Coordinates of C-alpha atoms in Angstrom, one line a residue:
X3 CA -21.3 8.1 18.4
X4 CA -19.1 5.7 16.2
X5 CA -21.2 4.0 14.2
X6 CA -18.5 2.0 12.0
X7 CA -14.8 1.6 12.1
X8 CA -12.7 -0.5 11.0
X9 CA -9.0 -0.8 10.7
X10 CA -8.6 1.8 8.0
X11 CA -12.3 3.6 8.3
X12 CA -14.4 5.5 10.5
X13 CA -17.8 6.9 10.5
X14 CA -19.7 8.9 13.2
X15 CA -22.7 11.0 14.2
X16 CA -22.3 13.8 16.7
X17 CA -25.7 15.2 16.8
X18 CA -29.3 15.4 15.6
X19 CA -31.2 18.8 15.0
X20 CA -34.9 19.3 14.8
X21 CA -36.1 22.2 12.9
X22 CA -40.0 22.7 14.0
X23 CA -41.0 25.2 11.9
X24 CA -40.3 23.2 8.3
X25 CA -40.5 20.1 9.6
X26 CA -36.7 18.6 9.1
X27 CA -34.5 17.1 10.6
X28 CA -30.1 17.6 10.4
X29 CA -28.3 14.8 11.5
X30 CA -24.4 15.5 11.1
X31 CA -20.9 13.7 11.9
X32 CA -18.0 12.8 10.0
X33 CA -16.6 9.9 8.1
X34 CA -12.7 9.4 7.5
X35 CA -10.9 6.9 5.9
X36 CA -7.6 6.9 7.7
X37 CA -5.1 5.1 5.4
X38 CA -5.3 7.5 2.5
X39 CA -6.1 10.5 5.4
X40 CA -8.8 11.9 3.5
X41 CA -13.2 12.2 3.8
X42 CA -15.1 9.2 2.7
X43 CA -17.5 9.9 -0.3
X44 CA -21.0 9.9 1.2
X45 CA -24.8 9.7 -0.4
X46 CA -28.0 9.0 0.1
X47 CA -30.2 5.6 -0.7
X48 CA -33.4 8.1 -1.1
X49 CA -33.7 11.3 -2.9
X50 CA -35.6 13.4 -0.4
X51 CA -32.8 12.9 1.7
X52 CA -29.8 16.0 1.2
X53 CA -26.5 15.3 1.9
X54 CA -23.6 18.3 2.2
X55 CA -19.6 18.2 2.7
X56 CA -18.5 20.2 6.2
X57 CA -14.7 21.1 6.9
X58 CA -13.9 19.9 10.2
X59 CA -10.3 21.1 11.3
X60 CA -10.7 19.5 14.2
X61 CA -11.4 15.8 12.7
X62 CA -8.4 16.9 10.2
X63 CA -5.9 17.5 12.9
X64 CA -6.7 14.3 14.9
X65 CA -6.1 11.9 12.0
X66 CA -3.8 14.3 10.3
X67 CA -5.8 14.8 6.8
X68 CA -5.0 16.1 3.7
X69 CA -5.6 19.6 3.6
X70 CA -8.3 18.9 0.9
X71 CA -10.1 16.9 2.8
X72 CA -13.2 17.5 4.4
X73 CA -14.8 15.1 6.5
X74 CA -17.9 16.6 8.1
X75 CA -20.9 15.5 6.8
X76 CA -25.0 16.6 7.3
X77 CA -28.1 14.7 6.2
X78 CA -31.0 16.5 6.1
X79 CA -34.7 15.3 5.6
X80 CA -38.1 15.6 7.2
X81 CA -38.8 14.5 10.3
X82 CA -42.0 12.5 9.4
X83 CA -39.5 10.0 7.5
X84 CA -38.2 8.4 10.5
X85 CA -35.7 6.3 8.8
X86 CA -33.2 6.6 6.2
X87 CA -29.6 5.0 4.9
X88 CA -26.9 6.9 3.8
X89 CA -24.1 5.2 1.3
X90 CA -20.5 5.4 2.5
X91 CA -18.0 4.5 -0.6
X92 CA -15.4 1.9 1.1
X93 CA -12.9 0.4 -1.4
X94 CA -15.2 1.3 -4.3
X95 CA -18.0 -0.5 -2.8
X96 CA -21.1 1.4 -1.1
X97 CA -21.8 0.2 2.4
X98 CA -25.0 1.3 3.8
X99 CA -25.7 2.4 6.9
X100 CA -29.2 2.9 8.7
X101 CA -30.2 5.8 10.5
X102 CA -33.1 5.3 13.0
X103 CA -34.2 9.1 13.8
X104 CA -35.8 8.5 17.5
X105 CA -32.8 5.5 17.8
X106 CA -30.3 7.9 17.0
X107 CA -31.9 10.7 19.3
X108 CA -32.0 8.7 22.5
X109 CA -28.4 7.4 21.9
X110 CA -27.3 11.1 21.4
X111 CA -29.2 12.3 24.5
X112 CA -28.2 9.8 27.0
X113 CA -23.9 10.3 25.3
X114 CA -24.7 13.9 26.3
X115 CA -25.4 13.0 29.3
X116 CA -22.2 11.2 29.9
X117 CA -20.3 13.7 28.4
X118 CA -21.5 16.1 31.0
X119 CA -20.2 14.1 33.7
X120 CA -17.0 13.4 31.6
X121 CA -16.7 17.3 31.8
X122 CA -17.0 17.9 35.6
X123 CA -14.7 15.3 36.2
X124 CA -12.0 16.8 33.6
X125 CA -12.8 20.2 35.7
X126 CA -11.8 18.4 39.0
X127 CA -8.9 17.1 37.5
X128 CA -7.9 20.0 35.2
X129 CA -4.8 21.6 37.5
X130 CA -3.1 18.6 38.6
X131 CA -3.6 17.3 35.2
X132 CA -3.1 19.8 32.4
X133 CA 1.0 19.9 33.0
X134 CA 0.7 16.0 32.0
X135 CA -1.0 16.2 29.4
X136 CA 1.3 18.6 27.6
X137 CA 3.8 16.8 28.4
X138 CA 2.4 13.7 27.0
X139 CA 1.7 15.9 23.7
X140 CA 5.1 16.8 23.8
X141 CA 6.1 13.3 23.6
X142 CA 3.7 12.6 20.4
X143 CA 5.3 15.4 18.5
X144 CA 8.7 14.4 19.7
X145 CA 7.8 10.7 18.5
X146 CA 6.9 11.9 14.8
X147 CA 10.3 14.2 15.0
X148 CA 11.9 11.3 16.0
X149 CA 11.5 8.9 13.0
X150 CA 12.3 11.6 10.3
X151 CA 15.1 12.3 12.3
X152 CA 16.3 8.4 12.3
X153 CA 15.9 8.2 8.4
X154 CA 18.1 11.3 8.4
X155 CA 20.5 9.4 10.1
X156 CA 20.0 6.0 8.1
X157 CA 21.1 8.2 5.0
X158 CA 24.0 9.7 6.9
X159 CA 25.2 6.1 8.0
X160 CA 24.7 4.3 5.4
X161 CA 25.1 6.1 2.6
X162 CA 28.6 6.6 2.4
X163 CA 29.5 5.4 -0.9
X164 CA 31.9 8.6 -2.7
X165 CA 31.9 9.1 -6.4
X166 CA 36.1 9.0 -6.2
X167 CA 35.4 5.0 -5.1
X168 CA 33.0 4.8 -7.6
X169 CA 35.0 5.6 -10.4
X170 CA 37.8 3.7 -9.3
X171 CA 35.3 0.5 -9.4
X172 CA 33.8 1.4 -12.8
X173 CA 37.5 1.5 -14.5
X174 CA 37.4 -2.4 -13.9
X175 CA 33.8 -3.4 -15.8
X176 CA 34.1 -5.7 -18.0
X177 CA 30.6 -4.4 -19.2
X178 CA 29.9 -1.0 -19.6
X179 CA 25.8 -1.1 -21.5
X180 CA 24.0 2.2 -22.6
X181 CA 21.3 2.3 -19.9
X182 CA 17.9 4.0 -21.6
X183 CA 16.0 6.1 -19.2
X184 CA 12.6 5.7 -20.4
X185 CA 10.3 8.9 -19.2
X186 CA 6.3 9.7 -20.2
X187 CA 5.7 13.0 -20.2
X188 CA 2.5 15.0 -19.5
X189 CA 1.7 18.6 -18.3
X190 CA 5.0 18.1 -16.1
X191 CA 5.6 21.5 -14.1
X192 CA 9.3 22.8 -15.8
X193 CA 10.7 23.0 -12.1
X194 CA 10.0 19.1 -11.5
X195 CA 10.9 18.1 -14.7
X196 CA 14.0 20.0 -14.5
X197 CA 15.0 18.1 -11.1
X198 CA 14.2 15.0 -13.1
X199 CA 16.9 15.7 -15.7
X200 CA 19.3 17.5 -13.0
X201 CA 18.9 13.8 -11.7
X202 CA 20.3 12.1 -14.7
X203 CA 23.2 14.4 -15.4
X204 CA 24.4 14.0 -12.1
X205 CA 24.6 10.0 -12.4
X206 CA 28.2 8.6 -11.7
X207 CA 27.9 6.2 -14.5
X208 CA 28.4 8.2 -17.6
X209 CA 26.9 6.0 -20.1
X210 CA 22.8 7.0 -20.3
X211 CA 20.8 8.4 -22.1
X212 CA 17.4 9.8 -21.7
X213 CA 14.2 9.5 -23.6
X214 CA 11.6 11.7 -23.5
X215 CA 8.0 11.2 -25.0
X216 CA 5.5 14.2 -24.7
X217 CA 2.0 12.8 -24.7
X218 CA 0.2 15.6 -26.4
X219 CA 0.5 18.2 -23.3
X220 CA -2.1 20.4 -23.8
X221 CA 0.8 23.0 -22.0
X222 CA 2.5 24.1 -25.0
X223 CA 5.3 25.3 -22.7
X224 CA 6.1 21.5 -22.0
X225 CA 7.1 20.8 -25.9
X226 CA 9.1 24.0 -25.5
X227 CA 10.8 23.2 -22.6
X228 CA 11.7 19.8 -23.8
X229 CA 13.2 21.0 -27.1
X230 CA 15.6 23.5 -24.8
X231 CA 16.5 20.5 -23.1
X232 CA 17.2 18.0 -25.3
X233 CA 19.1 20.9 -27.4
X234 CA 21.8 20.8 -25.0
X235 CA 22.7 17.3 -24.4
X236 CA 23.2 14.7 -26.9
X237 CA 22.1 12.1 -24.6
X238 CA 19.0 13.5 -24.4
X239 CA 16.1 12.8 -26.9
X240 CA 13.2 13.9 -27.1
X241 CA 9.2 12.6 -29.7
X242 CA 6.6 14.2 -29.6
X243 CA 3.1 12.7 -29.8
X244 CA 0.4 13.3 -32.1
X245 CA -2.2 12.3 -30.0
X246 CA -2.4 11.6 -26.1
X247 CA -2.7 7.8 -25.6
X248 CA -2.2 7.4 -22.1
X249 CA 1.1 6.6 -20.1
X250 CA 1.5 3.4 -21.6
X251 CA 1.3 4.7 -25.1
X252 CA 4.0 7.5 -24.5
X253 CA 6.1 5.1 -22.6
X254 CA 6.3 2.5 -25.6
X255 CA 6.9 5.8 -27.5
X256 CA 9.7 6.6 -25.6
X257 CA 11.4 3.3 -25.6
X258 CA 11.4 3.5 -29.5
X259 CA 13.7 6.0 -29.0
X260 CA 16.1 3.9 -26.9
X261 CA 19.2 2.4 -28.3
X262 CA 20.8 1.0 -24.8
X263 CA 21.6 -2.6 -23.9
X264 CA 19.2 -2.0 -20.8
X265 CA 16.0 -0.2 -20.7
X266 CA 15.2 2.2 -17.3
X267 CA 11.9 3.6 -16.3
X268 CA 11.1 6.6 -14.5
X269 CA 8.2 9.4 -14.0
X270 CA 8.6 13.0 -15.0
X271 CA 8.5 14.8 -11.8
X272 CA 11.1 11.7 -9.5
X273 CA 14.4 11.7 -9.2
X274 CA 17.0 9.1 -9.6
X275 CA 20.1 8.7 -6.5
X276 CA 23.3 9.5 -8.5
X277 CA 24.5 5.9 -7.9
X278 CA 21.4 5.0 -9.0
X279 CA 23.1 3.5 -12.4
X280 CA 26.2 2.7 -11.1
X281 CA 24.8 0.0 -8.6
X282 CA 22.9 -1.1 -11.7
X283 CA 25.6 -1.5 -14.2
X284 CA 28.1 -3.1 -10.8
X285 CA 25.0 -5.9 -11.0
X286 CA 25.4 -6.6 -14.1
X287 CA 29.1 -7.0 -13.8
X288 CA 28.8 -9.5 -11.0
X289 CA 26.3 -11.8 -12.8
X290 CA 25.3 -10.9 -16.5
X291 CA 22.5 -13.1 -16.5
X292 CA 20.5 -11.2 -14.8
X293 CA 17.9 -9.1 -16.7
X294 CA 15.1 -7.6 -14.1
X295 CA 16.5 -5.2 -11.6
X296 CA 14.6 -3.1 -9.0
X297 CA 15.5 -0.9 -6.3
X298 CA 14.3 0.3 -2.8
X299 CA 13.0 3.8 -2.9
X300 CA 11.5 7.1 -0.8
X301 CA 9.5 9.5 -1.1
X302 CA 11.2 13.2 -1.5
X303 CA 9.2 16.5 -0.8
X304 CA 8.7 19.7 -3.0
X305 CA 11.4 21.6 -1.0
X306 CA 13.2 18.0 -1.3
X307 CA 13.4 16.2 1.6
X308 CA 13.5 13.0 1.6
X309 CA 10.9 10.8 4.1
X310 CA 8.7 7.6 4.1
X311 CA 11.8 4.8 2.9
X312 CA 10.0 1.3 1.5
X313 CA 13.3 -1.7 2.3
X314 CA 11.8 -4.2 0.3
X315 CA 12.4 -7.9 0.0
X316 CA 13.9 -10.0 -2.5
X317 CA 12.1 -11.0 -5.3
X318 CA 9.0 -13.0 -3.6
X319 CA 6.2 -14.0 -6.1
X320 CA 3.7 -14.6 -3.5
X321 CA 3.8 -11.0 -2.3
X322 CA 3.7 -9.6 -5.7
X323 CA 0.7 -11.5 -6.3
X324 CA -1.0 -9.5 -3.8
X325 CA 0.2 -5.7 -4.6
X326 CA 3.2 -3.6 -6.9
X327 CA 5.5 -3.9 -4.3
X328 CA 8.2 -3.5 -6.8
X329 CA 7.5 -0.2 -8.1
X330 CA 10.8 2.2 -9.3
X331 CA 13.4 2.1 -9.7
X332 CA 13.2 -0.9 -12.4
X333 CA 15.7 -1.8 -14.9
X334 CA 15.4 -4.4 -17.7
X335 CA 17.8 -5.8 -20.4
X336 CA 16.6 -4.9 -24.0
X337 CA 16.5 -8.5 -24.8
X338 CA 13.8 -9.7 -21.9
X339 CA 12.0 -6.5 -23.0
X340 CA 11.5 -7.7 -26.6
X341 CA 10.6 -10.9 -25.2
X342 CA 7.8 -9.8 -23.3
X343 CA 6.6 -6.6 -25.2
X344 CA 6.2 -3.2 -24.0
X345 CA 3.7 -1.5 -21.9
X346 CA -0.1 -2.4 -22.6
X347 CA -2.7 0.5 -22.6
X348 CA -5.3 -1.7 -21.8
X349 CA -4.1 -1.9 -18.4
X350 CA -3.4 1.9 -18.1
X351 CA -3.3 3.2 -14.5
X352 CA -1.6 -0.1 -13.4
X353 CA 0.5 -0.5 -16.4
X354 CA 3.8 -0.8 -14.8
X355 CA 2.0 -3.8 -12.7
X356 CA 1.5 -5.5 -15.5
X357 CA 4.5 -5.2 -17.3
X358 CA 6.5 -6.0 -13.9
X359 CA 4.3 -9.2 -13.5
X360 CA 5.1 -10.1 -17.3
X361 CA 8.8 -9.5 -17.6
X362 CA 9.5 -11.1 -14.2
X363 CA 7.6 -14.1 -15.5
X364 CA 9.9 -14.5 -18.0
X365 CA 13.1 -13.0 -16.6
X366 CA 16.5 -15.2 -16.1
X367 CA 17.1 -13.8 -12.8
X368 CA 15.4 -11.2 -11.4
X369 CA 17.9 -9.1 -8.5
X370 CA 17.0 -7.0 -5.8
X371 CA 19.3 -3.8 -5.2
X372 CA 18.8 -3.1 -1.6
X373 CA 19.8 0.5 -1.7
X374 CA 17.5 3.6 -1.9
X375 CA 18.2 4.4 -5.5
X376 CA 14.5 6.2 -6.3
X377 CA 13.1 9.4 -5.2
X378 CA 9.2 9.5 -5.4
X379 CA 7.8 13.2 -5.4
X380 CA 4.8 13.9 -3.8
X381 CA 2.7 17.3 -5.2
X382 CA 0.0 19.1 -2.9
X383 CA -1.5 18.9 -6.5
X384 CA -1.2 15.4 -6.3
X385 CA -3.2 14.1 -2.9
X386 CA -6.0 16.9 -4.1
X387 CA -8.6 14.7 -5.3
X388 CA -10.3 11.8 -3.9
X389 CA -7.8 8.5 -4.0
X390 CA -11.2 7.0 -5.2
X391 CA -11.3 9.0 -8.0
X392 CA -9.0 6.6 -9.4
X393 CA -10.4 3.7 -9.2
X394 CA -9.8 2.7 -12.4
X395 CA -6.0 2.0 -12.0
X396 CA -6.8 0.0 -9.1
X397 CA -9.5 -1.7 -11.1
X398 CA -6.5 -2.4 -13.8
X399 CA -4.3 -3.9 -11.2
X400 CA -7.2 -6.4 -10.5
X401 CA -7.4 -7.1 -14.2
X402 CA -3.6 -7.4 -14.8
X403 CA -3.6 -10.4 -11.6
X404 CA -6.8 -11.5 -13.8
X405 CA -4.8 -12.0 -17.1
X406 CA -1.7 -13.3 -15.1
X407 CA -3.9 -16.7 -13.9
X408 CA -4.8 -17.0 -17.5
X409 CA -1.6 -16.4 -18.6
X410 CA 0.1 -19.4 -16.4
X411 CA -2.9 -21.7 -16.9
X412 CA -3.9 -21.0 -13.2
X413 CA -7.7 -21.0 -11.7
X414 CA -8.8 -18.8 -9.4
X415 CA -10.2 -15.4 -9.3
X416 CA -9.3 -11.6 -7.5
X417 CA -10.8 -9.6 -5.8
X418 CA -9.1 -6.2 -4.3
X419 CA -8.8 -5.4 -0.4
X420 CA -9.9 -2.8 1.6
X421 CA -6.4 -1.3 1.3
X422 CA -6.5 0.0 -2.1
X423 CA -4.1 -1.3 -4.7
X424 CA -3.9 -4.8 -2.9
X425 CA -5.6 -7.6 -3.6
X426 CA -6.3 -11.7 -2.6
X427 CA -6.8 -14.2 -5.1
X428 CA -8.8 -17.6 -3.9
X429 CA -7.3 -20.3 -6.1
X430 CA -10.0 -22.8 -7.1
X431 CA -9.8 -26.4 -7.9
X432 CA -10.8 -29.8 -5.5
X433 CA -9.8 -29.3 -2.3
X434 CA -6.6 -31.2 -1.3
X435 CA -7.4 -33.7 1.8
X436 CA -6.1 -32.4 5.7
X437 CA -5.4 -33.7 8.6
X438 CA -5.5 -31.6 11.2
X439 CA -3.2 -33.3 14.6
X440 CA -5.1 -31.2 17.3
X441 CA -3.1 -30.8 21.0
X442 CA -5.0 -29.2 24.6
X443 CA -8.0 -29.6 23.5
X444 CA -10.8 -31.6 25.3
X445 CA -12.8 -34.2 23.4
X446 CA -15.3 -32.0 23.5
X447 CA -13.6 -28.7 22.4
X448 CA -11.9 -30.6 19.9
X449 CA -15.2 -31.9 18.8
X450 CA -16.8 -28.1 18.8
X451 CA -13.7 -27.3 16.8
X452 CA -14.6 -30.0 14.1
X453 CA -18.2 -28.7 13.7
X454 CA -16.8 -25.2 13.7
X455 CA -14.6 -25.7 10.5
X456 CA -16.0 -25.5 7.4
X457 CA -13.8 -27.9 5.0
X458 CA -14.7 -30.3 2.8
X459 CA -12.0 -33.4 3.6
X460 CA -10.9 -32.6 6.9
X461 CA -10.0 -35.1 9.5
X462 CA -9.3 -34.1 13.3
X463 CA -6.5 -35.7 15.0
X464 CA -5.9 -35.7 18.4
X465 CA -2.2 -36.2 19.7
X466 CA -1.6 -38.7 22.0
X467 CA 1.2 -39.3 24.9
X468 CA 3.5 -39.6 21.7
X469 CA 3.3 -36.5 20.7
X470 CA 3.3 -34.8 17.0
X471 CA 5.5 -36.1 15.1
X472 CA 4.1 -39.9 16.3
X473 CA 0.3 -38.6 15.1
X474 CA 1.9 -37.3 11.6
X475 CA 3.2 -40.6 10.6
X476 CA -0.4 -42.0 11.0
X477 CA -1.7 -39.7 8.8
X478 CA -2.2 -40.3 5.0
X479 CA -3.8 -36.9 4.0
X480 CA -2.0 -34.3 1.6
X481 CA -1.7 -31.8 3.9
X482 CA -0.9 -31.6 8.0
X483 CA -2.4 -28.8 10.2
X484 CA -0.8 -28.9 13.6
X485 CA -2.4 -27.0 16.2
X486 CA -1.9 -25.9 19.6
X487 CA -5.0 -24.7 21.7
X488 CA -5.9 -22.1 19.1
X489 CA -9.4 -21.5 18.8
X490 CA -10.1 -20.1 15.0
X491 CA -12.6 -17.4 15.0
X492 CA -13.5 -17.9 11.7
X493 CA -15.4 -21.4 10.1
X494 CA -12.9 -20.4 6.7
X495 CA -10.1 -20.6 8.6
X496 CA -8.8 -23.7 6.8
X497 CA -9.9 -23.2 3.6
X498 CA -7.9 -19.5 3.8
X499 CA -5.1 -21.8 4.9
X500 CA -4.8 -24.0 2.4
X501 CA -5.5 -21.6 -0.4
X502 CA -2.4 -20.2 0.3
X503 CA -0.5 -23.8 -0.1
X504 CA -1.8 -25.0 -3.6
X505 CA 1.3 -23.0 -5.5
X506 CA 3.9 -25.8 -5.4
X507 CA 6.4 -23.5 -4.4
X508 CA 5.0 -22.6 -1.2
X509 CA 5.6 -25.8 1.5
X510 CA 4.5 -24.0 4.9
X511 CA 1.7 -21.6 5.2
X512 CA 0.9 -20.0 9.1
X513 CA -1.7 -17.9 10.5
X514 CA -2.1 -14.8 12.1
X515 CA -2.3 -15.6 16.0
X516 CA -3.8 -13.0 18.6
X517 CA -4.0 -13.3 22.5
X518 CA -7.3 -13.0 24.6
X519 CA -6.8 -9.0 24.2
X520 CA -6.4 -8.6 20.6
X521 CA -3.0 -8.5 20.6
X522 CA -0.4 -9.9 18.0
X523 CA 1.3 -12.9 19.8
X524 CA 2.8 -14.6 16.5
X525 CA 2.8 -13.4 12.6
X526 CA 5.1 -14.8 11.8
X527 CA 9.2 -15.9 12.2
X528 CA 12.1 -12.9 10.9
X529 CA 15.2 -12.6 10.3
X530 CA 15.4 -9.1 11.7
X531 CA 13.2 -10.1 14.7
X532 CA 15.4 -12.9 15.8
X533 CA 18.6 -10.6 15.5
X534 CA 17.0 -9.0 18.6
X535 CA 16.2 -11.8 20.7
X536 CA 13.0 -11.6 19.9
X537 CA 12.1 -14.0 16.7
X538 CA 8.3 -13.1 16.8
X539 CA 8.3 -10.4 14.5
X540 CA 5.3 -7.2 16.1
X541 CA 4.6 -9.6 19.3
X542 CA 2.2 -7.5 21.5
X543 CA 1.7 -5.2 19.4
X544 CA -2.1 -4.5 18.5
X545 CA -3.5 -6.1 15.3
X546 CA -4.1 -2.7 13.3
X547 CA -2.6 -1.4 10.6
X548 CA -0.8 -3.1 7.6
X549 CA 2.3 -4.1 9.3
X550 CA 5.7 -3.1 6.8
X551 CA 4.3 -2.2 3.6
X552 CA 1.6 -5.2 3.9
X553 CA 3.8 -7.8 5.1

């Protein structure tokens, strides 16, 4: 029995065990949040209520978990109680939810009940359908085979770039900067690491060099292994902490060791394309004002292979504003790097956010690379905790958007999003007049539309024989709100609307639009959808999920 979902969450009770002789009762079920593909953290509002951890392989293999996870859940109590709520920790916020003990048992009874009918009927069915149903399993795996197997062939197309061609370009810079690669490091296993510097010697552009800052490693194998290494290349530098300060502090530290024009950052365990540089420093060449370079980037595997590509955008802002989407690979100039200072430990955990949000504040022109020039790494050590467990860098990210309004004198306030690590800020200030030019509706709907809305200074047009553009020239409010039979399903709906409009670079804000079954019938206008005929970008497609890396 499901007894909350939503797009990224769900929660349910399977059964309800009475225990006569002490008096208890076990109610048990599972709760997954299905984004991070990992348990949900789980206690109890009272304290004679017990609540245990279960492994369910079988809820891990339908929403393909981490193999730390473990979703089952019981909550035992005595029967007498009759009532009781248990917490369920959803984007750092507890969310009860009550548990009615006869409620529940009746509910339970009469799904049994079903599910016994559900079983005969599955038994009728069995031998014409089994062969079917394999097959349409088949077709699940073969659709998860499929899309490694078409990044595999992205890379093979268009990745064709050789180092001879390379070379022959470089000979012709006119510029030629020592690029710093800037690297924190902590506790780093040697065999990571290692890729991470096999990574740098194998760049195309020969004119790096690497700085490495050990943050105190309580592994004395790390210091050892990082004096070997810098021993043997003279690009390759190496300080050594007296105390651990956090990834900021060592990343500051190694930057003091940098000398280059431009300044590179990178973790200890990624690795770097080896025209990772070379595209940088052929940027540079074709416009030398630019000072704020990023790169698209992948994810790469312990045995590495490489997976899970993020094509991002141009520089937008907007979407900034709302989560890191820039991320690695990111190069700066040393000059727009003194500008805007180094790394701040008081946002540790989202200190890159910051910084990124600073320096692009301030940058001449910021460029987008669009080639996959980073290699994340992802560790089974690394997913082995609870994603909640870190709250506190997603916490920082909120504060770093916090000192960004102060910083540019703008008033509003953020607050984070049930996705983790994305967040909404609601701009404050008096609300700018709208006219809303109305077309299909009846007087009356249009008049249940009006009481529907909660705005301020709203005024409901409706368009005549004329048609829109006739209506907008009537109207003297600061904004226009043309719409087409929609019925809103929220009273916000134009506030939300307009909040996204007050930033005077933004001239044209739309809504998400779904049919009568849910389904996405316009979010928007693309480039990439209208190169296919179709210029309604996910059209039918079912609203869940976060669309392309939240946009």
């Amino acid at each position: 029995m499901i007894v909350h979902s939503a797009v990224n969450y769900e929660v349910a009770i399977e059964d309800l065990v009475k225990n006569p002789i002490d008096g208890t009762v076990t109610v048990s079920g599972w709760a997954v949040d299905t984004y991070r593909k990992t348990g949900i953290r789980i206690r109890p509002q009272d304290e004679d209520v017990t609540v245990e951890r279960q492994d369910r392989n079988d809820i891990a293999t339908v929403f393909d978990l981490d193999s730390s996870a473990r979703p089952g859940f019981t909550a035992a109590t005595l029967s007498s109680k009759g009532s009781f709520q248990l917490l369920f920790m959803i984007n750092g916020t507890e969310r009860p939810v009550q548990i009615d003990l006869n409620r529940l048992e009746r509910k339970l009874s009469n799904d049994r009940k079903k599910q016994r009918l559900r079983q005969i009927s599955y038994r009728l069915l069995h031998d014409s359908f089994s062969s079917n149903f394999r097959s349409l399993v088949k077709r699940a795996k073969r659709k998860i085979t499929k899309r490694q197997k078409s990044y595999d062939q992205w890379i093979r197309t268009h990745e064709v770039t050789k180092p001879a061609d390379a070379m022959q370009v470089m000979e012709g810079f006119a510029e030629k900067p020592l690029i710093s690669i800037v690297v924190p490091v902590y506790n780093v296993d040697e065999q990571w690491l290692r890729k991470c510097v096999e990574s740098m010697d194998a760049q195309w552009y020969p004119n790096w060099e690497l700085c490495l800052a050990d943050d105190h490693s309580p592994d004395e194998s790390v210091r050892t292994l990082l004096k070997e290494i810098s021993a043997g290349d003279p690009r390759i530098h190496a300080v050594y902490r007296d105390e651990n300060g956090g990834i900021a502090a060592a990343t500051n530290s190694a930057i003091e060791l940098a000398k280059g024009q431009y300044i590179g950052f990178m973790d200890n365990d990624d690795e770097l394309a080896p025209s990772a540089l070379y595209e940088v420093v052929s940027a540079i060449n074709s416009d030398p004002s630019i000072d704020f370079i990023y790169t698209d980037e992948d994810k790469i595997t312990e045995k590495g292979v490489r997976f899970d590509p993020f094509f991002k955008p141009d520089f937008s802002p907007h979407l900034l504003l709302g989560h890191n989407y820039i991320t690695h690979f990111v190069t700066v100039s040393r000059a727009l790097l003194q500008k805007v200072g180094g790394l701040d430990s008081a946002f540790d955990g989202s200190q890159d956010y910051d910084f990124v949000l600073r320096a692009t504040e301030q940058a001449q022109k910021v460029h987008h690379i669009p080639q996959i020039m980073y290699h994340w790494r992802t560790l089974s050590s690394s997913v082995a905790g609870d994603p909640r467990s870190k709250m506190y860098a997603y916490e920082a990210g909120k504060a770093a958007l916090e000192a960004t309004l102060k910083r540019r004198g703008t008033d509003g306030s953020v607050r984070m999003l049930d996705n983790l690590g994305t967040y909404k800020i609601d701009y404050h200030g008096e609300a700018p007049s709208v006219a809303v030019i109305a077309s299909g509706y009846t007087g009356e709907k249009l008049h249940d539309l009006e009481l529907e809305t909660d705005y301020p200074q709203v005024r409901f047009v409706s368009v005549g024989k004329a048609g829109f553009d006739a209506a907008a020239r009537e109207c003297d409010e600061d904004l226009l709100v043309f719409l087409d039979g929609k019925n809103p399903r929220r009273a916000d709906w134009l506030t939300e609307m307009v909040n996204y409009i007050r930033d005077d670079q933004v001239g044209v804000v739309g809504g998400k639009i779904l049919d009568d079954r849910g389904r996405v019938a316009n979010v928007g206008v693309t480039l990439r959808a209208m190169k296919t005929g179709q210029p309604f970008e996910m059209r039918g497609d079912w609203d869940q999920g976060i669309g392309y890396y939240f946009r």
